Amino acid sequence: MKKILTINMLFISILCSAQSGLAVDSVFNEYGRRQGSALLDLNKDVLGGHTRIERYKCLIIKANDIAANDIRKALATDRESRSKHTNAVTIKEITENGTLQNASYCLGNEAESSVTEYLLYSVSKGRITLVYLTGRFQPRELNGELSKLKDLFIKVNNKEIKLY
């Protein structure tokens, strides 16, 4: 019984630390604590059966050149380091005047895991949004899984908040 419990705890810790080792982790840590930023980190317990997304971590900050450069560098670093995975792909990249405005990357997964990691980036209406998510689905299914989040409500201080 203790062996099963130990194995389960190890598996849970591996899932929870899936994002560690990525350059965007430092972006979430640095910018997520600043005044005026919004950081949301949801796991399978909250997401439940609504979606195959297992972790959804989102940072929204006011757009500025320093933050945008830090985030773009982290995205490039993570994309390059994970390009060794055979299923790592660039889903979408939109640039304006040579500057990245919107991107979706599939970082792939390790051979022993069926959990795939994704990074999403967007600059719109004076805000930067960075999303890290994991799930058991293919890159072509990303938009469908994200659309399922539109119907998900979470309760905070006895108030329902709808995710978009």
Short mmCIF file of C-alpha atoms in Angstrom, two decimals:
data_model
loop_
_atom_site.label_atom_id
_atom_site.label_comp_id
_atom_site.label_asym_id
_atom_site.label_seq_id
_atom_site.Cartn_x
_atom_site.Cartn_y
_atom_site.Cartn_z
CA MET A 1 0.00 0.00 0.00
CA LYS A 2 2.86 2.38 0.84
CA LYS A 3 4.47 1.68 -2.54
CA ILE A 4 1.28 2.63 -4.37
CA LEU A 5 0.97 5.83 -2.34
CA THR A 6 4.62 6.70 -3.01
CA ILE A 7 4.24 6.08 -6.74
CA ASN A 8 1.07 8.21 -6.85
CA MET A 9 2.78 11.07 -4.98
CA LEU A 10 5.74 10.92 -7.38
CA PHE A 11 3.41 11.00 -10.40
CA ILE A 12 1.50 13.99 -8.97
CA SER A 13 4.72 15.89 -8.30
CA ILE A 14 5.91 15.25 -11.86
CA LEU A 15 2.64 16.60 -13.27
CA CYS A 16 2.71 19.67 -11.01
CA SER A 17 6.28 20.50 -12.00
CA ALA A 18 5.70 20.02 -15.71
CA GLN A 19 6.29 23.70 -16.35
CA SER A 20 9.53 23.87 -14.39
CA GLY A 21 12.55 24.02 -16.60
CA LEU A 22 10.86 26.34 -19.07
CA ALA A 23 12.01 29.94 -19.49
CA VAL A 24 8.39 31.14 -19.27
CA ASP A 25 8.31 29.85 -15.69
CA SER A 26 10.53 32.79 -14.67
CA VAL A 27 8.18 35.17 -16.54
CA PHE A 28 5.16 33.85 -14.60
CA ASN A 29 7.10 34.14 -11.33
CA GLU A 30 8.41 37.65 -11.99
CA TYR A 31 5.46 39.34 -13.67
CA GLY A 32 2.67 37.41 -11.92
CA ARG A 33 3.54 39.07 -8.61
CA ARG A 34 3.50 42.64 -9.89
CA GLN A 35 0.76 45.05 -9.07
CA GLY A 36 -1.80 45.27 -11.86
CA SER A 37 -1.07 41.79 -13.22
CA ALA A 38 -3.52 38.91 -13.20
CA LEU A 39 -2.26 35.36 -12.75
CA LEU A 40 -4.60 32.39 -12.96
CA ASP A 41 -3.41 28.82 -12.42
CA LEU A 42 -6.02 26.07 -12.80
CA ASN A 43 -5.45 22.33 -12.65
CA LYS A 44 -7.55 19.27 -13.43
CA ASP A 45 -9.39 19.55 -10.09
CA VAL A 46 -11.02 22.80 -11.24
CA LEU A 47 -11.22 22.02 -14.95
CA GLY A 48 -12.80 18.62 -14.28
CA GLY A 49 -14.47 16.84 -17.16
CA HIS A 50 -15.17 20.02 -19.11
CA THR A 51 -11.98 19.75 -21.15
CA ARG A 52 -8.92 17.59 -21.73
CA ILE A 53 -6.75 20.49 -20.57
CA GLU A 54 -5.01 19.38 -17.39
CA ARG A 55 -3.33 22.63 -16.42
CA TYR A 56 -4.10 26.17 -17.51
CA LYS A 57 -1.82 28.97 -16.34
CA CYS A 58 -2.52 32.47 -17.63
CA LEU A 59 -0.73 35.77 -17.04
CA ILE A 60 -2.24 39.07 -18.15
CA ILE A 61 -0.18 42.23 -17.79
CA LYS A 62 -0.19 45.75 -19.15
CA ALA A 63 1.81 45.84 -22.37
CA ASN A 64 5.23 47.47 -22.22
CA ASP A 65 8.40 46.97 -24.23
CA ILE A 66 10.44 45.41 -21.41
CA ALA A 67 7.81 42.79 -20.52
CA ALA A 68 7.09 42.03 -24.17
CA ASN A 69 10.81 41.51 -24.88
CA ASP A 70 11.24 39.30 -21.80
CA ILE A 71 8.27 37.16 -22.81
CA ARG A 72 9.31 36.88 -26.47
CA LYS A 73 12.83 35.81 -25.42
CA ALA A 74 11.39 33.18 -23.08
CA LEU A 75 9.09 31.89 -25.83
CA ALA A 76 11.99 31.63 -28.28
CA THR A 77 14.16 29.86 -25.70
CA ASP A 78 11.48 27.32 -24.85
CA ARG A 79 10.54 26.71 -28.46
CA GLU A 80 14.18 26.13 -29.39
CA SER A 81 14.90 23.84 -26.42
CA ARG A 82 11.80 21.76 -27.05
CA SER A 83 12.24 21.53 -30.83
CA LYS A 84 13.95 18.15 -30.27
CA HIS A 85 10.52 16.60 -29.66
CA THR A 86 9.20 15.13 -32.88
CA ASN A 87 5.73 16.49 -32.17
CA ALA A 88 6.79 20.07 -31.31
CA VAL A 89 5.24 22.47 -33.83
CA THR A 90 4.47 26.12 -34.37
CA ILE A 91 0.70 26.26 -34.65
CA LYS A 92 0.47 29.99 -35.40
CA GLU A 93 2.69 33.07 -35.50
CA ILE A 94 1.47 36.53 -36.42
CA THR A 95 3.89 39.44 -36.60
CA GLU A 96 3.26 43.12 -37.19
CA ASN A 97 6.13 45.36 -38.29
CA GLY A 98 8.52 42.53 -37.44
CA THR A 99 7.22 42.15 -33.87
CA LEU A 100 5.44 39.04 -32.65
CA GLN A 101 1.79 39.84 -31.83
CA ASN A 102 0.15 36.44 -31.54
CA ALA A 103 1.56 32.93 -31.31
CA SER A 104 0.58 29.37 -30.43
CA TYR A 105 3.26 26.74 -29.93
CA CYS A 106 3.03 23.04 -29.21
CA LEU A 107 6.14 22.12 -27.24
CA GLY A 108 5.44 18.42 -27.65
CA ASN A 109 5.87 15.77 -25.01
CA GLU A 110 8.42 13.31 -23.75
CA ALA A 111 8.21 9.82 -25.23
CA GLU A 112 7.09 8.34 -21.91
CA SER A 113 4.29 10.89 -21.44
CA SER A 114 1.09 11.52 -23.36
CA VAL A 115 0.73 15.00 -21.83
CA THR A 116 1.54 17.73 -24.35
CA GLU A 117 2.63 21.26 -23.42
CA TYR A 118 1.46 24.42 -25.19
CA LEU A 119 2.42 28.09 -25.04
CA LEU A 120 0.11 30.87 -26.24
CA TYR A 121 1.02 34.56 -26.55
CA SER A 122 -1.05 37.56 -27.53
CA VAL A 123 -0.73 41.35 -27.47
CA SER A 124 -4.07 43.12 -27.77
CA LYS A 125 -5.71 46.29 -26.49
CA GLY A 126 -2.67 47.30 -24.44
CA ARG A 127 -2.41 43.93 -22.69
CA ILE A 128 -0.07 40.97 -23.00
CA THR A 129 -1.51 37.52 -22.38
CA LEU A 130 0.75 34.52 -21.85
CA VAL A 131 -0.77 31.05 -21.40
CA TYR A 132 0.92 27.78 -20.53
CA LEU A 133 -1.25 24.70 -20.71
CA THR A 134 -0.94 20.96 -20.77
CA GLY A 135 -3.31 18.29 -21.95
CA ARG A 136 -3.81 14.95 -23.62
CA PHE A 137 -4.76 16.17 -27.09
CA GLN A 138 -3.16 16.93 -30.43
CA PRO A 139 -2.28 20.46 -31.64
CA ARG A 140 -5.12 20.38 -34.18
CA GLU A 141 -7.54 20.03 -31.23
CA LEU A 142 -6.22 23.06 -29.30
CA ASN A 143 -8.89 25.54 -30.42
CA GLY A 144 -11.66 23.10 -29.59
CA GLU A 145 -10.29 22.51 -26.10
CA LEU A 146 -9.87 26.24 -25.51
CA SER A 147 -13.44 26.90 -26.62
CA LYS A 148 -14.65 24.49 -23.93
CA LEU A 149 -13.23 26.86 -21.31
CA LYS A 150 -15.80 29.49 -22.29
CA ASP A 151 -18.48 27.52 -20.47
CA LEU A 152 -16.43 26.93 -17.34
CA PHE A 153 -17.33 28.86 -14.20
CA ILE A 154 -15.24 29.04 -11.08
CA LYS A 155 -16.31 30.37 -7.68
CA VAL A 156 -14.23 32.97 -5.91
CA ASN A 157 -15.51 34.42 -2.64
CA ASN A 158 -18.97 33.01 -3.35
CA LYS A 159 -19.11 34.77 -6.72
CA GLU A 160 -19.11 32.95 -10.05
CA ILE A 161 -16.43 33.99 -12.50
CA LYS A 162 -16.65 32.90 -16.12
CA LEU A 163 -13.40 32.05 -17.92
CA TYR A 164 -12.82 33.36 -21.40
#
